PDB file of C-alpha atoms in Angstrom:
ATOM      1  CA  UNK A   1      19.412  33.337 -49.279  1.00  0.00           C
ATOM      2  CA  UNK A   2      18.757  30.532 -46.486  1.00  0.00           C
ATOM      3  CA  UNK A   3      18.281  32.303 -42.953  1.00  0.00           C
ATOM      4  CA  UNK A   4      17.645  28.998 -41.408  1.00  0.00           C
ATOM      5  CA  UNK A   5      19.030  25.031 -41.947  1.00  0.00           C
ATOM      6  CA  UNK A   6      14.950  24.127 -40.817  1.00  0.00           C
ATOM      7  CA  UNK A   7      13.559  24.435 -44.105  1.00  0.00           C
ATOM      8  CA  UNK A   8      12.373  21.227 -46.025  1.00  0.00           C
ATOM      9  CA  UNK A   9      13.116  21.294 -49.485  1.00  0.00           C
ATOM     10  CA  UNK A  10       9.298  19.757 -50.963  1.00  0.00           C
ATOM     11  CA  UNK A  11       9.296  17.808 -53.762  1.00  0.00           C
ATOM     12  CA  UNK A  12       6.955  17.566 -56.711  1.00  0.00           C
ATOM     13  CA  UNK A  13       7.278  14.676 -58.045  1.00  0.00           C
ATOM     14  CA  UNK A  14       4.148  13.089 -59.327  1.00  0.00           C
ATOM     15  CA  UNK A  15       2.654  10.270 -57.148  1.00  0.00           C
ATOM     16  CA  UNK A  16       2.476   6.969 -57.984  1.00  0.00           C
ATOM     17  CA  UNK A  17      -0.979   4.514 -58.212  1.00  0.00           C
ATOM     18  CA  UNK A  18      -0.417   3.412 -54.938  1.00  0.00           C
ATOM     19  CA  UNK A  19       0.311   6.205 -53.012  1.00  0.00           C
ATOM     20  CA  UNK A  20      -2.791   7.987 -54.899  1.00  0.00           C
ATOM     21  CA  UNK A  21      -4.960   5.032 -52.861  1.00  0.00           C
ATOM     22  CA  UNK A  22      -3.045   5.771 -49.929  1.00  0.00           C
ATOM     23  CA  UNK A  23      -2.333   1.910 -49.510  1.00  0.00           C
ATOM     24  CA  UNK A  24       1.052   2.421 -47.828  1.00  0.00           C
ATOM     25  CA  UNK A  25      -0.492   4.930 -45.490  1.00  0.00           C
ATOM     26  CA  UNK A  26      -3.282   2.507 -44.890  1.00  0.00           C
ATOM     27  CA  UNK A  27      -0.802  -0.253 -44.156  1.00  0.00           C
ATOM     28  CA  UNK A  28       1.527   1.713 -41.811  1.00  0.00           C
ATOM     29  CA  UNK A  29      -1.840   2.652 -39.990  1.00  0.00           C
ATOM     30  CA  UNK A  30      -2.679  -1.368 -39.593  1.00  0.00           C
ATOM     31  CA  UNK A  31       0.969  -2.256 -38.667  1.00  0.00           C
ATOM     32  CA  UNK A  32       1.109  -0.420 -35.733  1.00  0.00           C
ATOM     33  CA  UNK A  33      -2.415  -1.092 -34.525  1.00  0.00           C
ATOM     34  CA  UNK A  34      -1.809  -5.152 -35.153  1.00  0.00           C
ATOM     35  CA  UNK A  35       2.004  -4.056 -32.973  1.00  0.00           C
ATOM     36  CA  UNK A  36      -0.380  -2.461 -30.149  1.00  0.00           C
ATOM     37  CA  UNK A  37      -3.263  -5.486 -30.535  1.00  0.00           C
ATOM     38  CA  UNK A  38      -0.184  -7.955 -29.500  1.00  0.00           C
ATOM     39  CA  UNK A  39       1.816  -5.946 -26.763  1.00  0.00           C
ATOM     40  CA  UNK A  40       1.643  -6.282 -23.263  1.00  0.00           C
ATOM     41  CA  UNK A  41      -1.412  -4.421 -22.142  1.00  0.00           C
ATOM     42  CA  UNK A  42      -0.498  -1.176 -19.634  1.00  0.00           C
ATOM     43  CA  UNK A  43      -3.742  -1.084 -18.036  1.00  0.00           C
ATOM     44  CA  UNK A  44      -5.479  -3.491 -15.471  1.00  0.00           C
ATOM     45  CA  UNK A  45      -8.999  -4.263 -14.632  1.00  0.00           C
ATOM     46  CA  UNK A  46      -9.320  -2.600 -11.707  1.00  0.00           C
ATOM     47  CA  UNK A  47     -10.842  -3.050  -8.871  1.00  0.00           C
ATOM     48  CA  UNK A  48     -11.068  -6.962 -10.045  1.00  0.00           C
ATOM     49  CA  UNK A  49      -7.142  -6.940 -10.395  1.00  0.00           C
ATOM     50  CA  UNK A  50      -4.781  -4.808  -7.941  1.00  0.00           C
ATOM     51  CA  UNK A  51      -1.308  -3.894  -8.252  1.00  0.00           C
ATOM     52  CA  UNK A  52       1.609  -4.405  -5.802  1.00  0.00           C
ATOM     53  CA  UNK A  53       1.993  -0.910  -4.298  1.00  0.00           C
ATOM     54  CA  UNK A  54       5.233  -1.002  -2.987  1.00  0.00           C
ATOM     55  CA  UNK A  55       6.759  -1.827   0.395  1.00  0.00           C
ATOM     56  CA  UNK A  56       6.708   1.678   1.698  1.00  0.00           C
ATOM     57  CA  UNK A  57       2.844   2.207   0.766  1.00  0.00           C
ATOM     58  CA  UNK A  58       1.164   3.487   4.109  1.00  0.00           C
ATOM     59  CA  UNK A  59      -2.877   2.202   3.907  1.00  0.00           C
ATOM     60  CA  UNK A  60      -5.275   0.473   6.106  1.00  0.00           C
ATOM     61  CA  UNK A  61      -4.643   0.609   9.742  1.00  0.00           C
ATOM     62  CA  UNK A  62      -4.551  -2.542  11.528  1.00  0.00           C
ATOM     63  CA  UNK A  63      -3.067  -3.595  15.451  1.00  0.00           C
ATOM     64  CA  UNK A  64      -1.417  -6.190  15.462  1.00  0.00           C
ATOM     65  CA  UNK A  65      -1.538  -9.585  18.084  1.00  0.00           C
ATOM     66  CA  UNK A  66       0.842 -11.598  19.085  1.00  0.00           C
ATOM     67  CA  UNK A  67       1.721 -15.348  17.803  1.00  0.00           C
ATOM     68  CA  UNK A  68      -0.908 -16.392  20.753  1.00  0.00           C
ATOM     69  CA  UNK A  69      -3.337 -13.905  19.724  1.00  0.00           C
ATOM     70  CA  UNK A  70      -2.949 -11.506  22.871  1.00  0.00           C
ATOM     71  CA  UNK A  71      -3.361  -7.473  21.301  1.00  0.00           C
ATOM     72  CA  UNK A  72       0.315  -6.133  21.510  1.00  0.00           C
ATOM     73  CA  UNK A  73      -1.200  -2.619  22.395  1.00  0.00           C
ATOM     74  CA  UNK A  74      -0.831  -1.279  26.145  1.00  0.00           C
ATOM     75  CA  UNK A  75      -2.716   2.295  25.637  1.00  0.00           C
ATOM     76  CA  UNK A  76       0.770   3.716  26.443  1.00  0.00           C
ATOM     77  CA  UNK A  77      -0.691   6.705  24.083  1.00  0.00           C
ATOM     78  CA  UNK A  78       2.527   7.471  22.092  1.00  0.00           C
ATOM     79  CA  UNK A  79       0.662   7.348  18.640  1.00  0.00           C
ATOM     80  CA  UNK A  80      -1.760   9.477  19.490  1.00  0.00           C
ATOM     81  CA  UNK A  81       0.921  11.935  21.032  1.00  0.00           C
ATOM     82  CA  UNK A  82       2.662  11.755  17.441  1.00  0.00           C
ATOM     83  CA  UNK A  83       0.145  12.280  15.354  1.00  0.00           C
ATOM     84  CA  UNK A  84       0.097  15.836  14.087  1.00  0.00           C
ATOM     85  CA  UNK A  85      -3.329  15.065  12.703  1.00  0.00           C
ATOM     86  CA  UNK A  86      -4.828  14.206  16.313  1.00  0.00           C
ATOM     87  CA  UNK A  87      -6.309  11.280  14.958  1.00  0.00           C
ATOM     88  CA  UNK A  88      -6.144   8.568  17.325  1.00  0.00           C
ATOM     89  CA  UNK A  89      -8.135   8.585  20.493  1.00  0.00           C
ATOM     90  CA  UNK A  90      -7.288   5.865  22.971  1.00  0.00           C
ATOM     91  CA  UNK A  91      -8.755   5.049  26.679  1.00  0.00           C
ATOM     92  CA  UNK A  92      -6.992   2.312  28.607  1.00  0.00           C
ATOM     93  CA  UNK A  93      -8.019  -0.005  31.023  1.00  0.00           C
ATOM     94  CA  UNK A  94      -6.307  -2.509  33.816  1.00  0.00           C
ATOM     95  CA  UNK A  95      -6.389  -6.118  32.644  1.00  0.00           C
ATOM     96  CA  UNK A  96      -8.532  -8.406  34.967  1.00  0.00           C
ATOM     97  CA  UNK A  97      -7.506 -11.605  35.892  1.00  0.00           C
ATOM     98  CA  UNK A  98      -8.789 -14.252  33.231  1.00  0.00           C
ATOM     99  CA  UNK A  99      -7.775 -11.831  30.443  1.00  0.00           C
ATOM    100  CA  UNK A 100      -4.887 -13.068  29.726  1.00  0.00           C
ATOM    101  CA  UNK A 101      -5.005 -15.106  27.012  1.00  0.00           C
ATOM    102  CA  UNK A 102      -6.436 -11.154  25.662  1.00  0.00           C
ATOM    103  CA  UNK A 103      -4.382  -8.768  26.376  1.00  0.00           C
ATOM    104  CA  UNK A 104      -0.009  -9.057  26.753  1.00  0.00           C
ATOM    105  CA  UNK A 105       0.347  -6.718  29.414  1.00  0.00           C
ATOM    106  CA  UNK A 106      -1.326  -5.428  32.498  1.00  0.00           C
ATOM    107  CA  UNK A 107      -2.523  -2.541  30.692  1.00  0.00           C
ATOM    108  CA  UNK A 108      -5.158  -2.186  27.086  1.00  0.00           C
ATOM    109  CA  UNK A 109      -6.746  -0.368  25.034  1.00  0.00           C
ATOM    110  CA  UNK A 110     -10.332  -0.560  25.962  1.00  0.00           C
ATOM    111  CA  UNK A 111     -11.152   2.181  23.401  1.00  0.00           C
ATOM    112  CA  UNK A 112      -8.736   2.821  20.103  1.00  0.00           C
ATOM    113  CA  UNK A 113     -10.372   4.505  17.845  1.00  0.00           C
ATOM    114  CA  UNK A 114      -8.772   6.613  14.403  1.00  0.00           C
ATOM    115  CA  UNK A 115     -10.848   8.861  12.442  1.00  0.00           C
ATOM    116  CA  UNK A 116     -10.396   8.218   9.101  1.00  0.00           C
ATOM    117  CA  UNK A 117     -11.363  11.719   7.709  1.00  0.00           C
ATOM    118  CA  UNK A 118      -8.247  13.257  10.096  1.00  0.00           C
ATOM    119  CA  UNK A 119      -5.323  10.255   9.362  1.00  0.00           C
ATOM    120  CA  UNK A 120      -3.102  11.428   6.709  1.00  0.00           C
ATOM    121  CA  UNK A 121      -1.463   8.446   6.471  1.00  0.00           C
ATOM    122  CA  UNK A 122       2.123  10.377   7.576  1.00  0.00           C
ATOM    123  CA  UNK A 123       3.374   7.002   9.743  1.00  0.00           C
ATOM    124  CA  UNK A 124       4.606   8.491  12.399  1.00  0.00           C
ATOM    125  CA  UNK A 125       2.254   6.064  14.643  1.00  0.00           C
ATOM    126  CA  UNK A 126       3.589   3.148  13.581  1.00  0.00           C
ATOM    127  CA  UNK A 127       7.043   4.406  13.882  1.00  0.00           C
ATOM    128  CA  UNK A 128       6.274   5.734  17.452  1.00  0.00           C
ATOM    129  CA  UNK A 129       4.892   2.491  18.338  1.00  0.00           C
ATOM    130  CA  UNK A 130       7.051   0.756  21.300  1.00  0.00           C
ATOM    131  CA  UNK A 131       5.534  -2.584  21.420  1.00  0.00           C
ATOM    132  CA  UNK A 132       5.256  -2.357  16.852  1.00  0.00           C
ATOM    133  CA  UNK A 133       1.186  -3.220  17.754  1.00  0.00           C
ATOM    134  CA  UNK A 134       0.317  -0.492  15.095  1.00  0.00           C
ATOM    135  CA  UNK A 135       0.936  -0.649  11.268  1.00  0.00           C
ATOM    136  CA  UNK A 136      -0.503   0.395   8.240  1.00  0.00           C
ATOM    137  CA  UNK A 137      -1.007  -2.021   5.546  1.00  0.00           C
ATOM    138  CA  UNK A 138       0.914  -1.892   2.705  1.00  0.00           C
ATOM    139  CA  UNK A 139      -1.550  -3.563   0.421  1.00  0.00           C
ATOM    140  CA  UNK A 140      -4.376  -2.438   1.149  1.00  0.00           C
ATOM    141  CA  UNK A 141      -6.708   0.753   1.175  1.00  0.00           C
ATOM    142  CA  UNK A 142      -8.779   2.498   3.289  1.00  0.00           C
ATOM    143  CA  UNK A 143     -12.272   0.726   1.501  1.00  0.00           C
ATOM    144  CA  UNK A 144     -14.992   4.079   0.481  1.00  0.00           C
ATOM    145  CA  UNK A 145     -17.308   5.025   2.883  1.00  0.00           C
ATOM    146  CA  UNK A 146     -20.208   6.871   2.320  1.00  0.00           C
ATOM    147  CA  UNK A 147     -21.434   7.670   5.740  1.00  0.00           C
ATOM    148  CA  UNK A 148     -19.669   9.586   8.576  1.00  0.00           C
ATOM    149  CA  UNK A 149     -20.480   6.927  10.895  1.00  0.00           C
ATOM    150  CA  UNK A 150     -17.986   4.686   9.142  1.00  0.00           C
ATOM    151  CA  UNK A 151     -14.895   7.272   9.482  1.00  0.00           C
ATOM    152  CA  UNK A 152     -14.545   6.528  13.170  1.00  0.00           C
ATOM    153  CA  UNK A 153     -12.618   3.258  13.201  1.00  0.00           C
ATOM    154  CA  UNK A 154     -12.648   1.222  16.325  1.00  0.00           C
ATOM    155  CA  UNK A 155     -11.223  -1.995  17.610  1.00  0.00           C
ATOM    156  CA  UNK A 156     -13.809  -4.114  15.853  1.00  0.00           C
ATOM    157  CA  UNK A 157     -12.373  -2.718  12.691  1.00  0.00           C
ATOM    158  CA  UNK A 158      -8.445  -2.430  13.632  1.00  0.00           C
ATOM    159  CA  UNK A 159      -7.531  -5.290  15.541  1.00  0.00           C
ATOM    160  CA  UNK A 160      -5.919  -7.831  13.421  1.00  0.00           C
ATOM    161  CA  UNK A 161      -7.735 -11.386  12.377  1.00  0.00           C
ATOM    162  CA  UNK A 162      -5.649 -14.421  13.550  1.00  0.00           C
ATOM    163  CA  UNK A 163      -7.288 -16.133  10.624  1.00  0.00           C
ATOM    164  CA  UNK A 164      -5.984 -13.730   7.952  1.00  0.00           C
ATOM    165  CA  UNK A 165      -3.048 -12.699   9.013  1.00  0.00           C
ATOM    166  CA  UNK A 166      -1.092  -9.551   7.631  1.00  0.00           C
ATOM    167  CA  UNK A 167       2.252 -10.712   6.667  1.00  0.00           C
ATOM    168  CA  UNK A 168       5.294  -8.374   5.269  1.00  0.00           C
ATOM    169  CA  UNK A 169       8.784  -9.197   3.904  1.00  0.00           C
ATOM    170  CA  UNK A 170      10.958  -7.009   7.072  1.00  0.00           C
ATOM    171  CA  UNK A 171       9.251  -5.440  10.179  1.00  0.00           C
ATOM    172  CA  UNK A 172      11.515  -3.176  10.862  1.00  0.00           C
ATOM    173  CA  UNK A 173      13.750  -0.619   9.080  1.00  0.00           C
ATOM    174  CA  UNK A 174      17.185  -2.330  10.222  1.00  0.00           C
ATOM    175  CA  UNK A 175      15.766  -5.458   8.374  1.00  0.00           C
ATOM    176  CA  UNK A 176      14.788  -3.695   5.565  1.00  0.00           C
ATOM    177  CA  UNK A 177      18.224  -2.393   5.140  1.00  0.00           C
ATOM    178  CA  UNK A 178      19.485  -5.638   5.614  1.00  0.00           C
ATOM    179  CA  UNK A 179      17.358  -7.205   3.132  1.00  0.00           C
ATOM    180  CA  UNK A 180      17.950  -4.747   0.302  1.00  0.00           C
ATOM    181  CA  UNK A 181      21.826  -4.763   1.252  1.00  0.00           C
ATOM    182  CA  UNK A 182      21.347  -8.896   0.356  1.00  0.00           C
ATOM    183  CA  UNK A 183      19.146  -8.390  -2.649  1.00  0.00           C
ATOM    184  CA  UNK A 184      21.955  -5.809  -4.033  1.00  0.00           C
ATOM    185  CA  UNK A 185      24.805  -8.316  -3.491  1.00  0.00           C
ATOM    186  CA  UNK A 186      22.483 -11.260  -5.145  1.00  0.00           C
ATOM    187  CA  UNK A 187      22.606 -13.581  -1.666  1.00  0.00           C
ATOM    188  CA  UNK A 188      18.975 -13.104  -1.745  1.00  0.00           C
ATOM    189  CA  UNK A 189      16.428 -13.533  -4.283  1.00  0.00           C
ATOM    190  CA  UNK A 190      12.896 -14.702  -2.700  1.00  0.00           C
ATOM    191  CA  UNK A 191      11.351 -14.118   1.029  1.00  0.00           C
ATOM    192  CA  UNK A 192       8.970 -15.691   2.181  1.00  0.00           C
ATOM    193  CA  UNK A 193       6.368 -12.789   3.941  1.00  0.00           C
ATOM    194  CA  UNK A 194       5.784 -13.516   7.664  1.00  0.00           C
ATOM    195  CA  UNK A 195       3.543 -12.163  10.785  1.00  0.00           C
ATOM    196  CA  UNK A 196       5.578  -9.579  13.229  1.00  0.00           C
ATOM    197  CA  UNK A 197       7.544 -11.849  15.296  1.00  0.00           C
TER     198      UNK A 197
END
């Protein structure tokens, strides 16, 4: 009587020369080691190599300057306001005359400052941002530090290098929108990435 349809019926049927020397077994074994030896490899040599991490990736802080070079940020304080992590400690200052070419408007951030150990990385500074002077990178990390002195990152650290710019596809989320909407439809295929406008 058969309780279940699982059972494999086993056969004992006397094996031949070859499979005694487990040849086919051997060969199997070799076929799919040559198949793995010749695919496309899933793993990358990092740090050497780095992978695109996405558009949406939050990483490295950075505050951005204008197309003259002037620091977007007036110390208006709304990123520090929205981050639940308390993070971000800013002290502004009036502009003096002669700064100009320095600073956009009347008012700066003499001291900006984000502690590193505090940031979760939520966003919600860049999003409260009304003059869009404060991003985080989406390729790039926060680089290791082994010291609490380097957690505290100030201006010399944040403020974006006019000689290595940080360039992105869409700024904002209505582009972004836009831009997928024209990928989907095929009236788009390649963008060029640009600095904030």
């Amino acid at each position: 009587m058969q309780l279940t349809n699982r059972s494999k019926q086993v056969s004992n049927k006397e094996m031949t020369l070859m499979e005694r020397a487990y040849l086919p077994a051997i060969a199997t074994g070799l076929a799919i080691t040559l198949k793995h030896f010749f695919a496309k490899k899933v793993t990358i040599q990092y740090p050497e190599v780095k992978r695109y991490l996405g558009p949406v990736f939050r990483g490295r802080h950075i505050l951005k300057r204008d197309e003259d070079g002037r620091e977007r940020c007036t110390a208006c304080g709304l990123c520090a306001v929205a981050c639940p992590a308390e993070a971000i400690q800013i002290v502004a200052a009036e502009r003096e005359k002669g700064e100009e070419k320095l600073y956009r408007e009347e008012k700066y951030a003499a001291v900006y400052e984000v502690n590193m150990l505090r940031c979760i990385f939520c966003g919600l500074c860049e999003e409260a941002c009304p003059k869009q002077a404060v991003y985080l990178r989406h390729d790039e990390f926060i680089p290791v530090f082994a010291d609490r002195d380097q957690v505290i990152w100030g201006k010399d650290l944040l403020v974006e290098d006019m000689n290595n710019r940080y360039t992105r596809e869409t700024w904002t989320k209505e582009e972004a929108y836009e831009l997928n909407a024209k990928r989907a439809n095929g009236e788009v295929t390649n963008v060029v990435p640009r600095a904030i406008p």
